Coordinates of C-alpha atoms and ligand atoms in Angstrom, one line a residue:
X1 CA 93.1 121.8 90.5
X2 CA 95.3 118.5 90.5
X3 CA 94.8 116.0 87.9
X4 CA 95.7 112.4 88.4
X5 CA 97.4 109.7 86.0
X6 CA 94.6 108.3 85.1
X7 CA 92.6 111.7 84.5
X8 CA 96.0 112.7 82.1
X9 CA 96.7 109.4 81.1
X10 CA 96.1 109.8 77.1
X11 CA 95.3 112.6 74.3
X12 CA 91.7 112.3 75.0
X13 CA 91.7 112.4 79.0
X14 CA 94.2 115.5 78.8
X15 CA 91.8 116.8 76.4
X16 CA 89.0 116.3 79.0
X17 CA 90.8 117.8 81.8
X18 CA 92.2 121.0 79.5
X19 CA 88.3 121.6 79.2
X20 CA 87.6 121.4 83.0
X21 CA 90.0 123.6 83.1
X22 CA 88.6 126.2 80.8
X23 CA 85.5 126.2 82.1
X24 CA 87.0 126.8 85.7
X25 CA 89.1 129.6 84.1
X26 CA 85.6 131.9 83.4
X27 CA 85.0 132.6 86.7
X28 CA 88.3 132.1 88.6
X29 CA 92.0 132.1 88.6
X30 CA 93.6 128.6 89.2
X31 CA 97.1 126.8 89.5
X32 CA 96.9 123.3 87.7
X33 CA 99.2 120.3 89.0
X34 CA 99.4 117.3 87.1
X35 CA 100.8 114.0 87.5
X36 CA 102.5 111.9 85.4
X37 CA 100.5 109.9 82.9
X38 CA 99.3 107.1 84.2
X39 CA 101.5 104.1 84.6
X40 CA 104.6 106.1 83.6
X41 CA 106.4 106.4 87.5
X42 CA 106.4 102.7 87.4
X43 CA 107.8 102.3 84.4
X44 CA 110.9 104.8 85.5
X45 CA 111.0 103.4 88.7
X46 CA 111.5 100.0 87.1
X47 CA 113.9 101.7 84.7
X48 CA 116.3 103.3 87.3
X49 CA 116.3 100.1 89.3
X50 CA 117.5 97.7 86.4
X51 CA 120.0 100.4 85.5
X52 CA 121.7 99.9 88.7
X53 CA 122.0 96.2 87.8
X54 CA 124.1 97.5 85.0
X55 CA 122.3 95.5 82.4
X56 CA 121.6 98.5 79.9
X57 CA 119.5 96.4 77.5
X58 CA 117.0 96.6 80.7
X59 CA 116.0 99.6 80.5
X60 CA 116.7 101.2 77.1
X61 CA 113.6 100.9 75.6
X62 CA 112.0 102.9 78.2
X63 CA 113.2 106.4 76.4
X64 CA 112.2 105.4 73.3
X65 CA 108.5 104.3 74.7
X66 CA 108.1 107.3 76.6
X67 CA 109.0 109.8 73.8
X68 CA 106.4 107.7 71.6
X69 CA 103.7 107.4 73.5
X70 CA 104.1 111.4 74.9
X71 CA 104.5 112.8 71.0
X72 CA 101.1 110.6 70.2
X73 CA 99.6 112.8 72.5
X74 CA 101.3 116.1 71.6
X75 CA 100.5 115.3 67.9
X76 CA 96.6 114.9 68.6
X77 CA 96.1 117.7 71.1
X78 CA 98.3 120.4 69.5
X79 CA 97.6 121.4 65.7
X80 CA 99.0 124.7 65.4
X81 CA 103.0 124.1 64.4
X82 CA 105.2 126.2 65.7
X83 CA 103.5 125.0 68.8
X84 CA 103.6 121.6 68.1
X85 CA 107.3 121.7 67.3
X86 CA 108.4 123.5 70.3
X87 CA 107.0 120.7 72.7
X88 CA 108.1 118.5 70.7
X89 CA 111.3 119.5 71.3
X90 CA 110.9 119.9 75.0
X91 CA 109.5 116.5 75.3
X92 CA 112.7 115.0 72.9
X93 CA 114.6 117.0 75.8
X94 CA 113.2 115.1 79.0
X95 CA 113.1 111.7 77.4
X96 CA 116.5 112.0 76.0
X97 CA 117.2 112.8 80.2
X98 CA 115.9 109.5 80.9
X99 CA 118.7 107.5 78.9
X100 CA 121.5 109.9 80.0
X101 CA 120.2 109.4 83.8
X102 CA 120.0 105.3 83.6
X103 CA 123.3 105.3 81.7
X104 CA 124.9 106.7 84.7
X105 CA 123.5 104.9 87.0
X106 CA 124.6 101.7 85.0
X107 CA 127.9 102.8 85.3
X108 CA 128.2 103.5 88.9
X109 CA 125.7 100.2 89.8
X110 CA 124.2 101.9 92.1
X111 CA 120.9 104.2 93.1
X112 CA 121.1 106.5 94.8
X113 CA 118.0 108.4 96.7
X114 CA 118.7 111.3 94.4
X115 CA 119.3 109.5 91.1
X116 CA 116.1 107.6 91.9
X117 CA 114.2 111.0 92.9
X118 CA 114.9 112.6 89.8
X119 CA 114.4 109.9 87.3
X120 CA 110.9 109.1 89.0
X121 CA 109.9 112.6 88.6
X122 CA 110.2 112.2 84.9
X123 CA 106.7 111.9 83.8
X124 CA 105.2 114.7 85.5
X125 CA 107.8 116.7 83.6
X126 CA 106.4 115.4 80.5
X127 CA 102.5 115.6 81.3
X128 CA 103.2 119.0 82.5
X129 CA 103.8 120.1 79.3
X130 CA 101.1 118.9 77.3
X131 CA 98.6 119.9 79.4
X132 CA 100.1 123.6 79.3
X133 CA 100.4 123.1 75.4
X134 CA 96.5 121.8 75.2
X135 CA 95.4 124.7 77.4
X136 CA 97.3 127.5 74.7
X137 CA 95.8 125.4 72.1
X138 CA 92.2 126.2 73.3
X139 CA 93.2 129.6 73.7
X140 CA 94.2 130.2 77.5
X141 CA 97.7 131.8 78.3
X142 CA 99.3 129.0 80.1
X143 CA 102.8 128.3 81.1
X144 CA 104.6 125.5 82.8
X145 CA 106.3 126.1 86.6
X146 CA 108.7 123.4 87.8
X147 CA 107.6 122.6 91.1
X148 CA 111.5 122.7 91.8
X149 CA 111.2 126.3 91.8
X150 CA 108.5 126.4 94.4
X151 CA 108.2 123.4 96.7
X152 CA 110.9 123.9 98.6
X153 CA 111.1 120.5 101.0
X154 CA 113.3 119.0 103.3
X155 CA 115.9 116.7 102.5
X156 CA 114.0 113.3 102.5
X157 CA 115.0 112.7 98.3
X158 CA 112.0 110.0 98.4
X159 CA 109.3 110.9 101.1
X160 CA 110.1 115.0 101.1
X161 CA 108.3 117.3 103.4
X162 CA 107.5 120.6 101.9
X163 CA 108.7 123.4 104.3
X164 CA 105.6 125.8 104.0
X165 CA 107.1 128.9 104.9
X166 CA 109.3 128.4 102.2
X167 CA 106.9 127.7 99.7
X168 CA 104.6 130.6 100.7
X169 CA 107.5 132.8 99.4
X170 CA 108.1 131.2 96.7
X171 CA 104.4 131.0 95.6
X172 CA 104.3 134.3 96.3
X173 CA 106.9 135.4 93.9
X174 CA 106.1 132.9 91.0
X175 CA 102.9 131.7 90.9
X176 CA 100.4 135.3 92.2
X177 CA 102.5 137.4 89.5
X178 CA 100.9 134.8 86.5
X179 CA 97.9 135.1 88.4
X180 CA 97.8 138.7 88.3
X181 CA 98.6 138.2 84.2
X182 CA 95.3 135.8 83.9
X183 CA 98.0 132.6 82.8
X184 CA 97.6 129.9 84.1
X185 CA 100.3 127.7 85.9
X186 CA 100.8 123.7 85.1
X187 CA 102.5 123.0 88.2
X188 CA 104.5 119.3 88.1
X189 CA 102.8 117.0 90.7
X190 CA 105.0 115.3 93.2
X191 CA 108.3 116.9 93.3
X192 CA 110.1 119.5 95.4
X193 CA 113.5 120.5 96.0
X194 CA 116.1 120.9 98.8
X195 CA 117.0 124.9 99.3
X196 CA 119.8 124.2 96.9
X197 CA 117.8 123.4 94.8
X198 CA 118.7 119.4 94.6
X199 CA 115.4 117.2 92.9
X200 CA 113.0 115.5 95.9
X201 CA 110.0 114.0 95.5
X202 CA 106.7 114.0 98.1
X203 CA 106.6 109.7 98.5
X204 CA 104.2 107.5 95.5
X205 CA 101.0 108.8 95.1
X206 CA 102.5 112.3 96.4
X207 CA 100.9 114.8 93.9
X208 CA 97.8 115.1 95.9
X209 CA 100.1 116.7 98.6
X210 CA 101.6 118.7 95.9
X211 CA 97.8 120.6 95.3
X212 CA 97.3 120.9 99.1
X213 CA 100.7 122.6 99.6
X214 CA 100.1 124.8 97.1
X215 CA 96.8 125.5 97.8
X216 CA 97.2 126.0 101.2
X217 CA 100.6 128.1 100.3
X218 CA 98.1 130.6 98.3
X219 CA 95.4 130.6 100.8
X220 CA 93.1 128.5 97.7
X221 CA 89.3 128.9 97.9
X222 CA 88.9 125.4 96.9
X223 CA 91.0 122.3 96.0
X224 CA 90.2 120.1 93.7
X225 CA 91.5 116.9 92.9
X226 CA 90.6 115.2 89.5
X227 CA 90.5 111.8 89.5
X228 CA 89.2 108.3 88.0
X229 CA 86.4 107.9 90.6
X230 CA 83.2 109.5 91.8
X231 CA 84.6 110.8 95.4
X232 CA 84.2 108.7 98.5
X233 CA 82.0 106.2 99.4
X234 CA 81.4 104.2 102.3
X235 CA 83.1 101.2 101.2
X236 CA 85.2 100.1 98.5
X237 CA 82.6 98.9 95.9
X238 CA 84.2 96.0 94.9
X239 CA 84.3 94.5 98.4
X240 CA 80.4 95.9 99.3
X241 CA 78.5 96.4 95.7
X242 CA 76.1 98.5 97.6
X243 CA 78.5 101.3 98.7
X244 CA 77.4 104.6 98.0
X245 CA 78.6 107.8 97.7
X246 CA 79.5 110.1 100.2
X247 CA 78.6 113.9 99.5
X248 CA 80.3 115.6 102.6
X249 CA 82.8 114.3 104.9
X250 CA 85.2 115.7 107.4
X251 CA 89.1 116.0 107.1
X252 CA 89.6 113.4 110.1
X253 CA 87.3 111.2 108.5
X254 CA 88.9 111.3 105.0
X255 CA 92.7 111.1 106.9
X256 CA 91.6 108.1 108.7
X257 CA 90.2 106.4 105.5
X258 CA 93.1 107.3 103.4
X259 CA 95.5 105.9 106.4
X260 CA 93.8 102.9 106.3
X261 CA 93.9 102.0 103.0
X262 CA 91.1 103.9 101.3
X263 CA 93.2 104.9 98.1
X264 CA 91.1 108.4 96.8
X265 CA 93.9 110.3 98.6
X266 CA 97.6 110.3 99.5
X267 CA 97.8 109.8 103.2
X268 CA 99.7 113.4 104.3
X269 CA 97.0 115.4 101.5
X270 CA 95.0 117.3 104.1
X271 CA 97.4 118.5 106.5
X272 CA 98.5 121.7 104.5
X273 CA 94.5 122.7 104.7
X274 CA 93.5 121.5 107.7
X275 CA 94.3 124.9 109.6
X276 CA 93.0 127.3 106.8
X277 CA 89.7 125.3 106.4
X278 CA 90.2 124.8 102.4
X279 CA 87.7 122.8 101.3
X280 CA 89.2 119.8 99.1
X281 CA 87.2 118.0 96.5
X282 CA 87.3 114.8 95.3
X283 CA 85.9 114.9 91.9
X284 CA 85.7 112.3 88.9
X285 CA 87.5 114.1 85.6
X286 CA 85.6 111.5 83.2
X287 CA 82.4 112.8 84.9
X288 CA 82.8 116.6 85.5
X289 CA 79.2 116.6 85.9
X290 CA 78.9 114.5 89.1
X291 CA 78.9 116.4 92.4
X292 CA 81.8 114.5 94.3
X293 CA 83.1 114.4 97.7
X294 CA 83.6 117.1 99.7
X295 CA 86.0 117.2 102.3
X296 CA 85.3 120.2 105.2
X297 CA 86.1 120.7 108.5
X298 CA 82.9 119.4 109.7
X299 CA 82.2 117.1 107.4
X300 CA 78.6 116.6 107.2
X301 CA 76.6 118.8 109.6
X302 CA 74.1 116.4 111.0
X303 CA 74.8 112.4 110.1
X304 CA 76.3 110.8 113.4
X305 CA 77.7 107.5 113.5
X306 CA 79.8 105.2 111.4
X307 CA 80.7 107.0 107.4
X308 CA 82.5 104.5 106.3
X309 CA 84.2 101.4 106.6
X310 CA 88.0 100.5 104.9
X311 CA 89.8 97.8 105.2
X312 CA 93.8 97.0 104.2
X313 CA 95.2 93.8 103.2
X314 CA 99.3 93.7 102.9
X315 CA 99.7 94.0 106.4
X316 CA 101.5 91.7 109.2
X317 CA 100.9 91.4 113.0
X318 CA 103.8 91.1 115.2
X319 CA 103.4 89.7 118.8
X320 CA 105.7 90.6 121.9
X321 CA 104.1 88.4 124.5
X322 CA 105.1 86.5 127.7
X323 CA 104.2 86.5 131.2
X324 CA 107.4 87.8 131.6
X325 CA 106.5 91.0 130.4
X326 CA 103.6 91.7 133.1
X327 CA 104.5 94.6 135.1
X328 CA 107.9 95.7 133.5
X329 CA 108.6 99.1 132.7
X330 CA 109.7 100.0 129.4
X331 CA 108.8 97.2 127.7
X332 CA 106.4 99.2 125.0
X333 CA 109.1 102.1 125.1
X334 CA 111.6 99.7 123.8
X335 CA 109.4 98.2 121.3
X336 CA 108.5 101.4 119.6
X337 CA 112.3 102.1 119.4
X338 CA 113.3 99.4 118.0
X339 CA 110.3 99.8 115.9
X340 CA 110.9 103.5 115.0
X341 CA 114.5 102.6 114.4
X342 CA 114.2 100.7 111.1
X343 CA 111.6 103.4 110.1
X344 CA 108.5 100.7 109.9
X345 CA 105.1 103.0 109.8
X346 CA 102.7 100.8 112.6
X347 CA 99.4 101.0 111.4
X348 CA 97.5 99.9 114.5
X349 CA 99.2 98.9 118.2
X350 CA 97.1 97.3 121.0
X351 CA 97.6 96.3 124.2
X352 CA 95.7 94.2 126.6
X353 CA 95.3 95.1 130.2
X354 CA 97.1 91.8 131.6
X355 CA 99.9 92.9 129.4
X356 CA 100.5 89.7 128.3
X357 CA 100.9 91.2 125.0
X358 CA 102.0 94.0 123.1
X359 CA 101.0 93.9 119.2
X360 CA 101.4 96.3 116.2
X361 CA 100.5 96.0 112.9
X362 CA 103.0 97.0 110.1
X363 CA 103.0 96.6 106.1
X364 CA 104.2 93.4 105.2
X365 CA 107.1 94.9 103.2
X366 CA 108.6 96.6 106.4
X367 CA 107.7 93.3 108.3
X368 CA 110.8 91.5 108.1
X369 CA 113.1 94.1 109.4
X370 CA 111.1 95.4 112.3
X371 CA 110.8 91.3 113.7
X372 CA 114.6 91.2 113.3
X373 CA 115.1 94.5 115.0
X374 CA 112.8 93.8 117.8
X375 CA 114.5 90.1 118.5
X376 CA 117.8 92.3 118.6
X377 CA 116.4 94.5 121.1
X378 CA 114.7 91.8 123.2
X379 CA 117.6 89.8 122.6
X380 CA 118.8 89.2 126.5
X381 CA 115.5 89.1 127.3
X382 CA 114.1 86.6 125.0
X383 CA 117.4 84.1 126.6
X384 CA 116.2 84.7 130.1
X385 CA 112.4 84.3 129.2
X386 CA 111.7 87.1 130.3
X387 CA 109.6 87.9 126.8
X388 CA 108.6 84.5 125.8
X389 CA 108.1 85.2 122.0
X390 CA 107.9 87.3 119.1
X391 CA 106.1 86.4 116.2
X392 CA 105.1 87.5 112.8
X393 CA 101.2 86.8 111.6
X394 CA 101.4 87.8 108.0
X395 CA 97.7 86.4 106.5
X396 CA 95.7 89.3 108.4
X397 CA 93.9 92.6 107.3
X398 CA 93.0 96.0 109.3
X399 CA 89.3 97.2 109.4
X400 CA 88.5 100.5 110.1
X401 CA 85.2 101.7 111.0
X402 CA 85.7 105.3 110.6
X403 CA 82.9 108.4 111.6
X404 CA 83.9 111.6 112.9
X405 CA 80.7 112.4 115.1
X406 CA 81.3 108.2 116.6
X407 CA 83.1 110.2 119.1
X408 CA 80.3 110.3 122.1
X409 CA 77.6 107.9 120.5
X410 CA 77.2 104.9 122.1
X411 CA 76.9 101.7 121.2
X412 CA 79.3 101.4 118.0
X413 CA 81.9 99.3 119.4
X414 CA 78.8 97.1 120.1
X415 CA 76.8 96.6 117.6
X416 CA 80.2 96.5 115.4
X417 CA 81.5 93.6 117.2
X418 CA 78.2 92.2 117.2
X419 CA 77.5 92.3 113.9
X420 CA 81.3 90.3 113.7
X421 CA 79.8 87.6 116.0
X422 CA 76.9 86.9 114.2
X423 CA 78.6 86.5 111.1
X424 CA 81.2 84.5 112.6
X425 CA 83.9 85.9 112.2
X426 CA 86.7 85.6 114.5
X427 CA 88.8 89.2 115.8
X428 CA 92.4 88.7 116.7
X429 CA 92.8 92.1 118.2
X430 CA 91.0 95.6 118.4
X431 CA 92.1 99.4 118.8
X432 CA 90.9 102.6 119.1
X433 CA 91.8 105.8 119.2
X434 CA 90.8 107.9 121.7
X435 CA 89.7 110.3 119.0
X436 CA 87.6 107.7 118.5
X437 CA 87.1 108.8 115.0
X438 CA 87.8 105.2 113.8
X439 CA 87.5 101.7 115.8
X440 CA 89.9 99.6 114.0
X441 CA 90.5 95.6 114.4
X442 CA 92.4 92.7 112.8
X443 CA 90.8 89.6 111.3
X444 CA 92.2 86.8 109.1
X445 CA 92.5 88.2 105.5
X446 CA 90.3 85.5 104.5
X447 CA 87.6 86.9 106.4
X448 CA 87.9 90.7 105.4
X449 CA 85.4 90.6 102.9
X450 CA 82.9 89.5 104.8
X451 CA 83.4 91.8 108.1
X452 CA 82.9 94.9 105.8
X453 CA 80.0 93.5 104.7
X454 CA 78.4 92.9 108.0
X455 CA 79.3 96.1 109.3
X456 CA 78.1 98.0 106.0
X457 CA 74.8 96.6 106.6
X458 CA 74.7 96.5 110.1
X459 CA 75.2 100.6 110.2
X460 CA 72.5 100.5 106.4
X461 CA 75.4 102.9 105.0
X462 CA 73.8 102.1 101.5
X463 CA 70.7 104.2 102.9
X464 CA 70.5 107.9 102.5
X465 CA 68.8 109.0 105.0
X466 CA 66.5 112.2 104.6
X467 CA 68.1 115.7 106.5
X468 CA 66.7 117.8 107.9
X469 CA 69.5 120.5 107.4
X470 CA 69.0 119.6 103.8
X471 CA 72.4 119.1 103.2
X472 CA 72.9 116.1 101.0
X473 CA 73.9 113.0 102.7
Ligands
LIG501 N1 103.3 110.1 89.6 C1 103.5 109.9 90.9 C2 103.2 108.4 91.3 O1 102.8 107.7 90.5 C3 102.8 110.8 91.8 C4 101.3 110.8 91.7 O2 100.7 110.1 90.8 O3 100.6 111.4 92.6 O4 103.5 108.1 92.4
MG502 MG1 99.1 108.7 90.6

């Protein structure tokens, strides 16, 4: 079970999770990952970069804040002493880390990927223990692991990828003997370490990833992850008010909607499950009682069609186009270098048959370097005409129309685009893959809002419809 910021992000939500967690405990044996308390990777991220500035008064409040704020929680979950004083200590420990860690990189102005890996990981250090105290408290044997001693990745400090083999072993040796004892390990969300042990952490939003590794490392029955929302639905609510719910989708179907922007999961989650067929839930800690999402190889076993529909904002368009660039080879090869070579994730590429133009879609942030790497590359060419421009279109958003079972039903495309036309709205370009699990397309950000819409009630996603199967919809 992984719970989220928000679902550990004061006394009373730990509280709430600690008794999910006891309930679970009956009837199974479970690892627990946390994340930091809500808001508190932020903060430290802040902290770390002001450091490097080498203004201390930036950032010294921070370990002072953080030790408050994480002993108000220790002094209303925990009320026998010894235990109370014991993670109080701990927790004096970590902060007291924090300044020690900024200090030095306020000396050396500068921040490093593995100063700014560990002093991000802070928080999930701190939660960690508090949920392992609150579970002792209501009487389960529970002890914290540093994930440093089990998720063994590679050396990417910021985006790490575990190595599973790796942390097969180590889960193996760690985490089955507690198992085997009935105690329960509070895992910390989002970090790893090199072989040598050196600090990495598994990219923002990463301790999703850290469940799934683990769980797929211990062949897990289930995963669930805790969170602040019901599960899935087909669209985000506040763009479509009559999005609803969805009870069981599929792992491509919940990759494609967390790629595209959909922000229930961390992008990389299902991969470590995909192969083992774990099932993965998305479940809402402030509502234990609520079914949730339920994420399965299949997905659901009879509804065809569109699932869902997710759209990103943030995003820029960049244009190679010419008549010059009709017929020549490696033209898209040496885009996608150039592209690949400043590390810029494309979100969407596409490619008309004239090949008057080639355009990809990248986040805004990475925007800027990937249009000055490609006028490098095209450099010559852009002098001779060859490529007659390359520009940036930075007020656009992605739409994805996302169904596994799309794949072989006709019509979608159609009626999608059709649905566009009648509401007038205007597509600047279209893709899909040919897993045609999701037909994606770019519209002016101004008119996001409304292509959801349209397409939400062009495909009635608010209706359940009545199955057969009986499964629920
Ligand atoms: N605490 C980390 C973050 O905010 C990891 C996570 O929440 O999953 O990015
Ligand atoms: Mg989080």
């Amino acid at each position: 079970m992984k719970f989220g910021g928000t679902s550990v992000g004061d006394a009373a939500c730990i509280r709430r999770a600690a008794e999910i967690v006891v309930d679970a405990a009956n009837d199974s044996s479970l690892v627990v990952v946390v994340s930091a308390m809500s808001g508190v990777t932020n903060q430290l991220i802040v902290a770390a970069q002001q450091a490097a500035t080498g203004n201390q008064h930036d950032w010294d409040d921070l370990p002072v804040s953080l030790r408050e704020q994480h002993f108000a929680a220790a002094q209303t979950l925990v009320v026998n002493e010894s235990r109370r004083s014991e993670l109080v200590a701990e927790l004096d420990q970590i902060t007291s880390e924090v300044a020690n860690l900024c200090r030095g990189v306020s000396l050396l102005r500068e921040l490093t990927p593995r100063a700014h890996a560990t002093i991000s990981s802070i928080g999930e250090r701190l939660s960690a223990r508090l949920m392992a105290a609150t579970l002792c408290e209501l009487g389960l044997d529970s002890v914290v692991v540093e994930a440093t001693e089990i998720v063994i990745t590679d050396d990417q400090y910021l985006q790490a990828e575990p190595l599973m083999a790796q942390v097969r072993e180590r889960c193996k040796e760690r985490l089955r003997p507690l198992l085997n004892d009935r105690v329960i390990p509070i895992v910390t969300g989002f970090i790893g370490a090199t072989v040598d042990g050196i600090l990495t952490t598994l990219g923002r939003g990463g301790s999703d990833y850290s469940a799934t590794t683990l769980g797929g490392a211990l062949d897990a029955d289930e995963i669930f992850i805790w969170t602040d929302v019901d599960g899935v639905l087909t669209a985000d609510p506040r763009l479509v008010p009559t999005a609803r719910l969805l009870h069981e989708i599929s792992y491509n179907e919940a990759a494609e909607l967390a790629y595209f922007g959909a922000k229930v999961l961390h992008p990389k989650t299902l991969r470590p499950v995909v192969a083992a067929q774990i099932p993965v839930w998305i479940r809402n800690s402030f509502a234990p009682e609520k079914d949730g999402t339920r994420i399965t190889s299949i997905g659901h076993p009879t509804r065809v069609g569109v699932r869902a529909i997710t759209a990103i904002t943030n995003v820029s368009m960049i244009t190679i186009g010419g008549r010059g660039i009709v017929g020549v080879v490696g033209v898209a090869a040496k885009t996608f270098q150039a592209v690949a070579n400043v590390r810029a994730n494309v979100l969407l590429i596409s490619q008309s048959s004239s090949e008057n133009d080639i355009c990809l879609v990248v986040d805004s942030a990475d925007a800027p370097q990937t249009l000055k790497a490609l006028r490098d590359a095209f450099e010559k060419d852009l002098v001779h005409h060859d490529v007659e421009h390359i520009t940036l279109k930075s007020d656009i958003a992605i739409v994805a129309v996302v169904g596994e079972k799309m794949r072989g039903t006709p019509g979608i495309a159609g009626r999608t685009f059709s649905a566009l036309g009648r509401a007038g709205i205007n597509i600047i370009a279209i893709a899909q893959g040919s897993s045609e699990y999701n037909v994606s397309f770019v519209v002016e950000s101004g008119a996001m809002r409304d292509a959801v819409v349209a397409i939400h009630d062009e495909f009635k996603l608010h209706e359940r419809v009545a199955q057969a199967s009986g499964a629920p919809d």
